[in-house]
Short mmCIF file of C-alpha atoms in Angstrom, two decimals:
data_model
loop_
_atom_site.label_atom_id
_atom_site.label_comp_id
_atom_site.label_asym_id
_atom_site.label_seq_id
_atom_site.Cartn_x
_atom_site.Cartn_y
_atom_site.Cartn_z
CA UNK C 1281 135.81 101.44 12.85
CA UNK C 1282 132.16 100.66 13.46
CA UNK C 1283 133.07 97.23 14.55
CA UNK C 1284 135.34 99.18 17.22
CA UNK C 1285 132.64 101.83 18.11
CA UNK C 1286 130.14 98.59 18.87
CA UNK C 1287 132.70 96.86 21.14
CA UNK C 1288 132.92 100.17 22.72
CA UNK C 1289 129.17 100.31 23.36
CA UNK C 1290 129.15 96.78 24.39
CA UNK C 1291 131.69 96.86 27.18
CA UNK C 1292 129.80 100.29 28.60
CA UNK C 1293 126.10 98.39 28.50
CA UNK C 1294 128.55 95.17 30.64
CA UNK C 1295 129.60 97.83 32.86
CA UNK C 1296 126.14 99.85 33.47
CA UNK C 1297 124.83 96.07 34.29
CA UNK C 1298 127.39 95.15 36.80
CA UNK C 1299 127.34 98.48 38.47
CA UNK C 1300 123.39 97.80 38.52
CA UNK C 1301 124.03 94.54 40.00
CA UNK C 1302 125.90 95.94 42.49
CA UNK C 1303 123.63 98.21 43.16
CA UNK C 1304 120.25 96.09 43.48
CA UNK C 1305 122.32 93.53 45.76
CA UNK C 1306 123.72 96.55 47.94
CA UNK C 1307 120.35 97.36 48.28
CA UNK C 1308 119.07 94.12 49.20
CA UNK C 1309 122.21 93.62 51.71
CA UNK C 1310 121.14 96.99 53.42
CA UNK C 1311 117.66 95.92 53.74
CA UNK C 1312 118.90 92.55 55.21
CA UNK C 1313 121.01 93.83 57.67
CA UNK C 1314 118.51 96.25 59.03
CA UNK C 1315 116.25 93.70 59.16
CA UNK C 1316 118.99 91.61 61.05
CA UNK C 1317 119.82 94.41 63.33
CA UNK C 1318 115.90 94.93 64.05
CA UNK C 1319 116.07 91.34 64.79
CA UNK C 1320 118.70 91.45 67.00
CA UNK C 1321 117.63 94.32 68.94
CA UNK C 1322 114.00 92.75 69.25
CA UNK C 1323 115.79 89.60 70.66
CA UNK C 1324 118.39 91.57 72.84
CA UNK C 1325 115.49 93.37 74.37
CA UNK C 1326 113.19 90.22 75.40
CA UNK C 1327 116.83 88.71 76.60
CA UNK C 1328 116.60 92.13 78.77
CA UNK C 1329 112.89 92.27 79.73
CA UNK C 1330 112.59 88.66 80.37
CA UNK C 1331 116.27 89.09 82.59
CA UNK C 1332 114.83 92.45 84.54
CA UNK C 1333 111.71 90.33 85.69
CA UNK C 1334 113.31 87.33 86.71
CA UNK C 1335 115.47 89.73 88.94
CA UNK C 1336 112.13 91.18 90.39
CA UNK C 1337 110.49 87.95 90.81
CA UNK C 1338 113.61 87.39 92.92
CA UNK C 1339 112.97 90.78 94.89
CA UNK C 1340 109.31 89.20 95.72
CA UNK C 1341 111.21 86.44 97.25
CA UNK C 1342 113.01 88.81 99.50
CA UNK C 1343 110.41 91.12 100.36
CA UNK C 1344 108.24 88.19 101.40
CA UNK C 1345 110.63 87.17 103.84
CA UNK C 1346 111.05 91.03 104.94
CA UNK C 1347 107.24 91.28 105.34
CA UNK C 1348 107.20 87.93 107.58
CA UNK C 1349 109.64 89.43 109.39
CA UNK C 1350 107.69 92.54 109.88
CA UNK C 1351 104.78 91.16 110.96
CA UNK C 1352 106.48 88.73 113.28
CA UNK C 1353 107.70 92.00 115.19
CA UNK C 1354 104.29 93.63 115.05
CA UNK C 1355 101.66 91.12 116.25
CA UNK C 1356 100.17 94.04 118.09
CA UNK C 1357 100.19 97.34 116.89
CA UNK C 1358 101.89 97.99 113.58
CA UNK C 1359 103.55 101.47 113.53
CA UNK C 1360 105.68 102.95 111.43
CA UNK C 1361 108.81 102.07 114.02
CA UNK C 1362 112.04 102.55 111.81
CA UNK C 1363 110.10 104.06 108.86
CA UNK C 1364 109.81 100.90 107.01
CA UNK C 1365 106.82 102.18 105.23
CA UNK C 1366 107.34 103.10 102.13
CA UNK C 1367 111.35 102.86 102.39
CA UNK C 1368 113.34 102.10 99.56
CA UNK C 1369 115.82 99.75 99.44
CA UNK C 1370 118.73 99.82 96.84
CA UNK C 1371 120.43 96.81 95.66
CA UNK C 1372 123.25 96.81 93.35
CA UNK C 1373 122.88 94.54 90.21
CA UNK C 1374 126.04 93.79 87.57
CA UNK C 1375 124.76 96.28 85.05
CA UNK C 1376 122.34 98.49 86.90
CA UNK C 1377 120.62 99.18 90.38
CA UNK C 1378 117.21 97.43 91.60
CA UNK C 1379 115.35 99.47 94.44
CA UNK C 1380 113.11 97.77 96.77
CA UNK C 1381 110.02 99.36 98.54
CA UNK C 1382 107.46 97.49 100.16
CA UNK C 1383 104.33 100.34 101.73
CA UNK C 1384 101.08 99.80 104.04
CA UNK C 1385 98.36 99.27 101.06
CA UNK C 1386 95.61 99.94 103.58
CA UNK C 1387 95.27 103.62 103.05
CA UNK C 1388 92.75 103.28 100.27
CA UNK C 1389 89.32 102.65 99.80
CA UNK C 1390 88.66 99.42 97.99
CA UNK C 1391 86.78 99.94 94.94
CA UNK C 1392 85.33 96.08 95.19
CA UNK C 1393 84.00 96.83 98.12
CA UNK C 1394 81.40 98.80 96.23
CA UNK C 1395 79.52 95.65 95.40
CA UNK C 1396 78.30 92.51 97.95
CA UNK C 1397 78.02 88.78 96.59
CA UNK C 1398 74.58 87.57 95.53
CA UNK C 1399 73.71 84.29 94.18
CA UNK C 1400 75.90 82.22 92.37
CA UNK C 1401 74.73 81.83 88.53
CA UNK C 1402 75.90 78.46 88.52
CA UNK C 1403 78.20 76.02 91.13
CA UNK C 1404 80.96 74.18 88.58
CA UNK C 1405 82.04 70.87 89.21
CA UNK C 1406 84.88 70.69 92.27
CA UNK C 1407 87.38 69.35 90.08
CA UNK C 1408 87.10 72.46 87.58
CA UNK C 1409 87.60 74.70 89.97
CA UNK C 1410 90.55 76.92 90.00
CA UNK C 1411 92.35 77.36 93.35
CA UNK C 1412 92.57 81.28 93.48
CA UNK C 1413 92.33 83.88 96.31
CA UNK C 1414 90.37 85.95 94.15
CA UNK C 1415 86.10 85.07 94.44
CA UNK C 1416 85.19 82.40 92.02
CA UNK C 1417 84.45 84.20 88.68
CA UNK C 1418 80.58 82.94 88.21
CA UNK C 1419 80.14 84.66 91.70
CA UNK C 1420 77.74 87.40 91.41
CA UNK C 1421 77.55 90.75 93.03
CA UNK C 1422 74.77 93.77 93.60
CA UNK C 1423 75.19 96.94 94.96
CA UNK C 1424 76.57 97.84 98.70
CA UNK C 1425 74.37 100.80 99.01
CA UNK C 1426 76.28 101.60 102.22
CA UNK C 1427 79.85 101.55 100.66
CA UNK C 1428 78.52 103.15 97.71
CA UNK C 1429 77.44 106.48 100.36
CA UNK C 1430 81.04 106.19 102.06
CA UNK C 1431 82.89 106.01 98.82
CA UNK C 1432 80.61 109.62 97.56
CA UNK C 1433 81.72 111.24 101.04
CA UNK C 1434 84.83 110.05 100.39
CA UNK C 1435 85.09 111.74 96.48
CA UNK C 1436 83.48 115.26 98.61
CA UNK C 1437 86.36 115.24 101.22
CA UNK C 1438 88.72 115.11 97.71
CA UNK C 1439 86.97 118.16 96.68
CA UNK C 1440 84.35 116.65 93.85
CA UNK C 1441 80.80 118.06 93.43
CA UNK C 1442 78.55 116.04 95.44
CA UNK C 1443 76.50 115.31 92.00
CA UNK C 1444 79.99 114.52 89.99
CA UNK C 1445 80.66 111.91 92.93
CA UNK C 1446 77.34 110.29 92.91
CA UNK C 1447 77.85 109.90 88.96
CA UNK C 1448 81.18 108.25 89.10
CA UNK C 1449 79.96 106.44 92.07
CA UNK C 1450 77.38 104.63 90.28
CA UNK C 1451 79.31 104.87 87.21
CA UNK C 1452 81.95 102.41 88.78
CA UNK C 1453 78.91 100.22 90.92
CA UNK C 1454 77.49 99.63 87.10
CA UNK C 1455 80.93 98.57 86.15
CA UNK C 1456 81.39 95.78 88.43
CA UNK C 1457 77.88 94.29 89.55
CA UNK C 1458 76.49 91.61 87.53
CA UNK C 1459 72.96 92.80 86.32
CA UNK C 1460 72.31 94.82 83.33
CA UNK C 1461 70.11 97.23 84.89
CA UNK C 1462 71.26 100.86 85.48
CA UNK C 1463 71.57 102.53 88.92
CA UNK C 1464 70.54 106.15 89.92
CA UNK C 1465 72.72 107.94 88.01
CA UNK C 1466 74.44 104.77 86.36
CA UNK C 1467 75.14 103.15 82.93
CA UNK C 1468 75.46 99.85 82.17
CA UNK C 1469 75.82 98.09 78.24
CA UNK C 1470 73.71 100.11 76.65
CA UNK C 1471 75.72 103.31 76.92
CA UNK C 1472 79.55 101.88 76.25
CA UNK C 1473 77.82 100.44 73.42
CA UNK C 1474 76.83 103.50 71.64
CA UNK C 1475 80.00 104.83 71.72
CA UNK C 1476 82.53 105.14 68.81
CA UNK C 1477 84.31 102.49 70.46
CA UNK C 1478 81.90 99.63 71.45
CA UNK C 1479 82.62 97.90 74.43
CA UNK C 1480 80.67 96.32 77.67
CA UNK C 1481 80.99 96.41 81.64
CA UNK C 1482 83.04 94.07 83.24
CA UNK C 1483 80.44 92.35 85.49
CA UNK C 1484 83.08 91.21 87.68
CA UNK C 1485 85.54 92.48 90.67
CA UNK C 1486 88.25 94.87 89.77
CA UNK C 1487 91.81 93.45 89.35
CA UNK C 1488 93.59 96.81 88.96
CA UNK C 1489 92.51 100.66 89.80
CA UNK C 1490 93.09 101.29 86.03
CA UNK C 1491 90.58 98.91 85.21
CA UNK C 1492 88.10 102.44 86.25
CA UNK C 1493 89.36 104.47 83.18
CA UNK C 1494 86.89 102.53 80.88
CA UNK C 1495 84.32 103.93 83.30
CA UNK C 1496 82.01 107.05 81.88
CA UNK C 1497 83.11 109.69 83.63
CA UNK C 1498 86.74 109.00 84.83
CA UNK C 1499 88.94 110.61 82.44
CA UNK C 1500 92.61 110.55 82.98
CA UNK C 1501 92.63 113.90 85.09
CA UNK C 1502 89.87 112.58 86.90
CA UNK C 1503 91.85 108.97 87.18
CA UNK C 1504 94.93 111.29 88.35
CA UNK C 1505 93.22 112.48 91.11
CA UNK C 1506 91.31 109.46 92.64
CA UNK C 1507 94.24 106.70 91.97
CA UNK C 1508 96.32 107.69 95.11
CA UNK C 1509 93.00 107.05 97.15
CA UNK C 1510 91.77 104.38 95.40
CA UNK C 1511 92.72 100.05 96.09
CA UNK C 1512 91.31 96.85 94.16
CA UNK C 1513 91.79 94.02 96.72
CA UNK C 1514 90.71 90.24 96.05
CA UNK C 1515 87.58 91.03 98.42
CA UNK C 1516 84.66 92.82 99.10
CA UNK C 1517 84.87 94.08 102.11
CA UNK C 1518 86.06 97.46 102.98
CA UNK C 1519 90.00 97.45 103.46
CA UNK C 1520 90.83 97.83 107.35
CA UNK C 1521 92.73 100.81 107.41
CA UNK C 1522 95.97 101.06 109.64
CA UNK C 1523 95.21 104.01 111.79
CA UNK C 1524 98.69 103.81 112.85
CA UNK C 1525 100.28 104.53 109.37
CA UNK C 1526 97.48 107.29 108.05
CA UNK C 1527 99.59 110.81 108.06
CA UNK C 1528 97.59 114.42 108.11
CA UNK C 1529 97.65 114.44 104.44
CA UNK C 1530 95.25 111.64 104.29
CA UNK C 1531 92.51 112.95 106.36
CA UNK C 1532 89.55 112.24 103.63
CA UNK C 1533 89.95 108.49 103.96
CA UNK C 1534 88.98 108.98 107.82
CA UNK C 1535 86.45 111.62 107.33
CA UNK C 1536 84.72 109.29 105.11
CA UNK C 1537 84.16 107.20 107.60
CA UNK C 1538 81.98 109.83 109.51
CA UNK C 1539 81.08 112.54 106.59
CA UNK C 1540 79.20 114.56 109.86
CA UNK C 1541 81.19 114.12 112.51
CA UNK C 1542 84.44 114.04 111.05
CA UNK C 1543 85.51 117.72 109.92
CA UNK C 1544 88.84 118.42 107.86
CA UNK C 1545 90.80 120.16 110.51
CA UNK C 1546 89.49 117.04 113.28
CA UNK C 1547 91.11 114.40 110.77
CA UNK C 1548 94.25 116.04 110.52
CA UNK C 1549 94.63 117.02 114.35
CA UNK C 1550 94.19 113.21 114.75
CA UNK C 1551 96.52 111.85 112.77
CA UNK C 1552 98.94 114.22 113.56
CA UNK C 1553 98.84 112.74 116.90
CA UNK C 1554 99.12 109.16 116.43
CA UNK C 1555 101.47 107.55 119.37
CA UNK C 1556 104.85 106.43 118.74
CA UNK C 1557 104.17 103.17 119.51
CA UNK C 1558 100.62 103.20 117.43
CA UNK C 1559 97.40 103.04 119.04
CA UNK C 1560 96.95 99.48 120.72
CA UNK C 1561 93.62 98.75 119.82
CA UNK C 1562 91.23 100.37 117.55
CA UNK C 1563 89.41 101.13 120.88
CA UNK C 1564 91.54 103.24 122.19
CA UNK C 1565 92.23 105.03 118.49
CA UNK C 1566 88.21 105.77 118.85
CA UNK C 1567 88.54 106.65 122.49
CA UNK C 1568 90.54 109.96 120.81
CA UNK C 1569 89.18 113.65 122.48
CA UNK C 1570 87.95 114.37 118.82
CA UNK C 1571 85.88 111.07 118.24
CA UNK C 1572 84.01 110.69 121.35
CA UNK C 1573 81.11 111.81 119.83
CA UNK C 1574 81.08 109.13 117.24
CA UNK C 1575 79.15 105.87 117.95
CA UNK C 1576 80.71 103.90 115.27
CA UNK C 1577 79.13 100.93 114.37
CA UNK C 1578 80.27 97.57 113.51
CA UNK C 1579 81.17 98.25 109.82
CA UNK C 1580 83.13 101.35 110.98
CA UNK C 1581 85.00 99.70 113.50
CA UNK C 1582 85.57 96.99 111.35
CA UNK C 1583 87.29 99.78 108.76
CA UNK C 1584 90.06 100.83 111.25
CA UNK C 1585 92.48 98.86 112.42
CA UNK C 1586 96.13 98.96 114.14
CA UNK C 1587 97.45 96.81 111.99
CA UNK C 1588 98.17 95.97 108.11
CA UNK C 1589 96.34 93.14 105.89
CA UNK C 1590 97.53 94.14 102.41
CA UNK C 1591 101.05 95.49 101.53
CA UNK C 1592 102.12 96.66 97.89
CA UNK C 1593 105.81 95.98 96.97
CA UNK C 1594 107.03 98.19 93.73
CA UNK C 1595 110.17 96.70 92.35
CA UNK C 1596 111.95 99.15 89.77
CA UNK C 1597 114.72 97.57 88.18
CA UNK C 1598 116.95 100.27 86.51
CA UNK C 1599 119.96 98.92 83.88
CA UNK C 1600 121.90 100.30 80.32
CA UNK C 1601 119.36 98.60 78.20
CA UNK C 1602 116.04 100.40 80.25
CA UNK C 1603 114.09 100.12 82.94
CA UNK C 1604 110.94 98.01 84.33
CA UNK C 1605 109.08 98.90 87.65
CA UNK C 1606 107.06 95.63 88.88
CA UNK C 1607 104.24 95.43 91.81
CA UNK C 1608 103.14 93.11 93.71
CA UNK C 1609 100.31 92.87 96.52
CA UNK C 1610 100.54 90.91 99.26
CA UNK C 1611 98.01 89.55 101.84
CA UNK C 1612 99.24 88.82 105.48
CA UNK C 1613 97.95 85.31 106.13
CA UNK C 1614 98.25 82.51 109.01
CA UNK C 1615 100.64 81.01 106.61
CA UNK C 1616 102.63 83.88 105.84
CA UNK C 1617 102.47 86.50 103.21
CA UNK C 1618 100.86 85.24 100.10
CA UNK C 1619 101.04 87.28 96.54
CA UNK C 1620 97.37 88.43 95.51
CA UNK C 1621 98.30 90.00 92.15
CA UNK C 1622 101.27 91.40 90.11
CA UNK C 1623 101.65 93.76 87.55
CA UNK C 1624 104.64 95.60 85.69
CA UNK C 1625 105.43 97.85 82.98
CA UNK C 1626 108.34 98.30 80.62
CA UNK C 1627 110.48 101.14 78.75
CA UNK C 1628 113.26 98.95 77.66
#
């Protein structure tokens, strides 16, 4: 009887082992297929990302050829004849849509221009140089007083305190020139250095608007309100404007130009009468009833122009797995249009 009662006892302990057996190695299987599903999602999604760019790299390769195009029709004047500016183009893909828009990036002010080259710290040998369109980096830069005034009128016209503007003004100066010595109203090291996150100024030319939000100052309401304004091209001069393509809506960018000459209601009443066929000349764009009273001078004429040096192409590329929007500036040059920079985000 008790050898029967210890069999008994026996085969239950066998039984509460196997069933926790089972249950350690279910557990382990569940862990390892998550883990393989995690895994294959991971992978499925670079297959997707890396598949979404190589299908807007491909759009750069047709909106160069567009943009050749374009400026092969408009030597001259470059108006916005068959609203091309800013048009979006659809193109079907197998499993999604891709939409093309290439837009006039002249309607900005160039935040590089804020700075003018100084004295190189050092000249590298010739054969370490890197072929770039974008200044070589041991180029230094000091403060364009004059483009430093504009870009203050400029942050006025958009409804800033004249003493907030002149803070983010030299704020963003601080940012990009290469000494370590705070302007009027600027910071340089010694203040991002003190903060709970430590970090230092660039000391070099701006590769992206966003680049400003490490600025003091430019919060993202702040960076909200400037970024439609605002341009980082490979150069430091001010960007040409296309008088042809500037709408009413954009009246600051021209009344910066001429902060006491150039009144609100004169900006708009200007560029609500821009000619079909676009000014011909920026002479005859200052030649206007409203700007005869200007006497621009050389660095104001040389910010308006009737035609376009810089165009942005946005590439969003919408499919079942998520989408990716990609830019892309381009520079009209003798050559052709060349790519300046690119950038693209993800929510795949």
């Amino acid at each position: 009887m008790g050898h029967a009662f210890n069999h008994t006892r026996e085969r239950g302990s066998a039984l509460l082992s196997v069933l926790l057996i089972l249950g350690v190695v279910s557990a382990v299987m569940v862990a390892l297929l998550g883990r393989i599903n995690t895994a294959v999602r991971i992978t499925q999604n670079a297959q997707d990302t890396l598949s979404a760019r190589y299908q807007a790299n491909s759009a750069e390769a047709l909106a160069r050829l567009e943009l050749a195009n374009l400026l092969e029709r408009n030597s001259g004047a470059m108006p916005n004849v068959g609203g091309w500016n800013g048009r979006a183009t659809p193109v079907p893909l197998d499993d999604g849509l891709m939409t093309l828009t290439i837009s006039d990036h002249t309607d900005c002010f160039n935040l590089n221009s804020l700075v003018t080259p100084s004295a190189a710290l050092s000249v590298r040998p010739a054969a370490s140089r890197v072929t770039s369109i974008w200044p070589d980096a041991q180029q230094t830069y000091r403060v364009s007083l004059r483009m430093q005034s504009q870009f203050v009128s400029l942050l006025e016209a958009l409804d800033f305190s004249r003493g907030e503007a002149q803070r983010l003004a030299a704020g963003i100066v601080d940012w990009i020139d290469s000494d370590a010595i705070p302007g009027r109203l600027g910071v340089e090291d010694g203040y991002y250095t003190g903060q709970k996150t430590r970090y230092r100024t660039a000391n070099q030319l701006l590769r992206s608007v966003s680049e400003i939000l490490d600025v003091r100052g430019v919060t993202k309401d702040v960076f909200e309100r400037l970024k439609p304004w605002l341009c980082a091209h490979p150069s430091t001069s001010p960007s040409p404007m296309n008088v042809n393509l500037l709408t009413p809506d954009q009246a600051p960018l021209l009344m910066m130009l001429a902060p006491q000459s150039i009144t609100s209601d004169a900006a708009m009443r200007i560029l609500a009468n821009v000619p079909v066929t676009g000014w011909q000349s920026p002479a005859e764009f200052w030649s206007h009833p409203s700007l005869l009273a200007i006497n621009p001078d050389s660095i104001i004429l040389d910010q308006t122009d009737i035609t376009s040096r810089y165009f942005i192409l946005t590439v969003d590329v919408a499919t079942a797995t998520g989408d990716i929007q990609q830019t892309a500036l381009f520079e009209a040059a003798i050559a052709g249009p060349r790519l300046s920079a690119r950038t693209w985000q993800g929510q795949l």
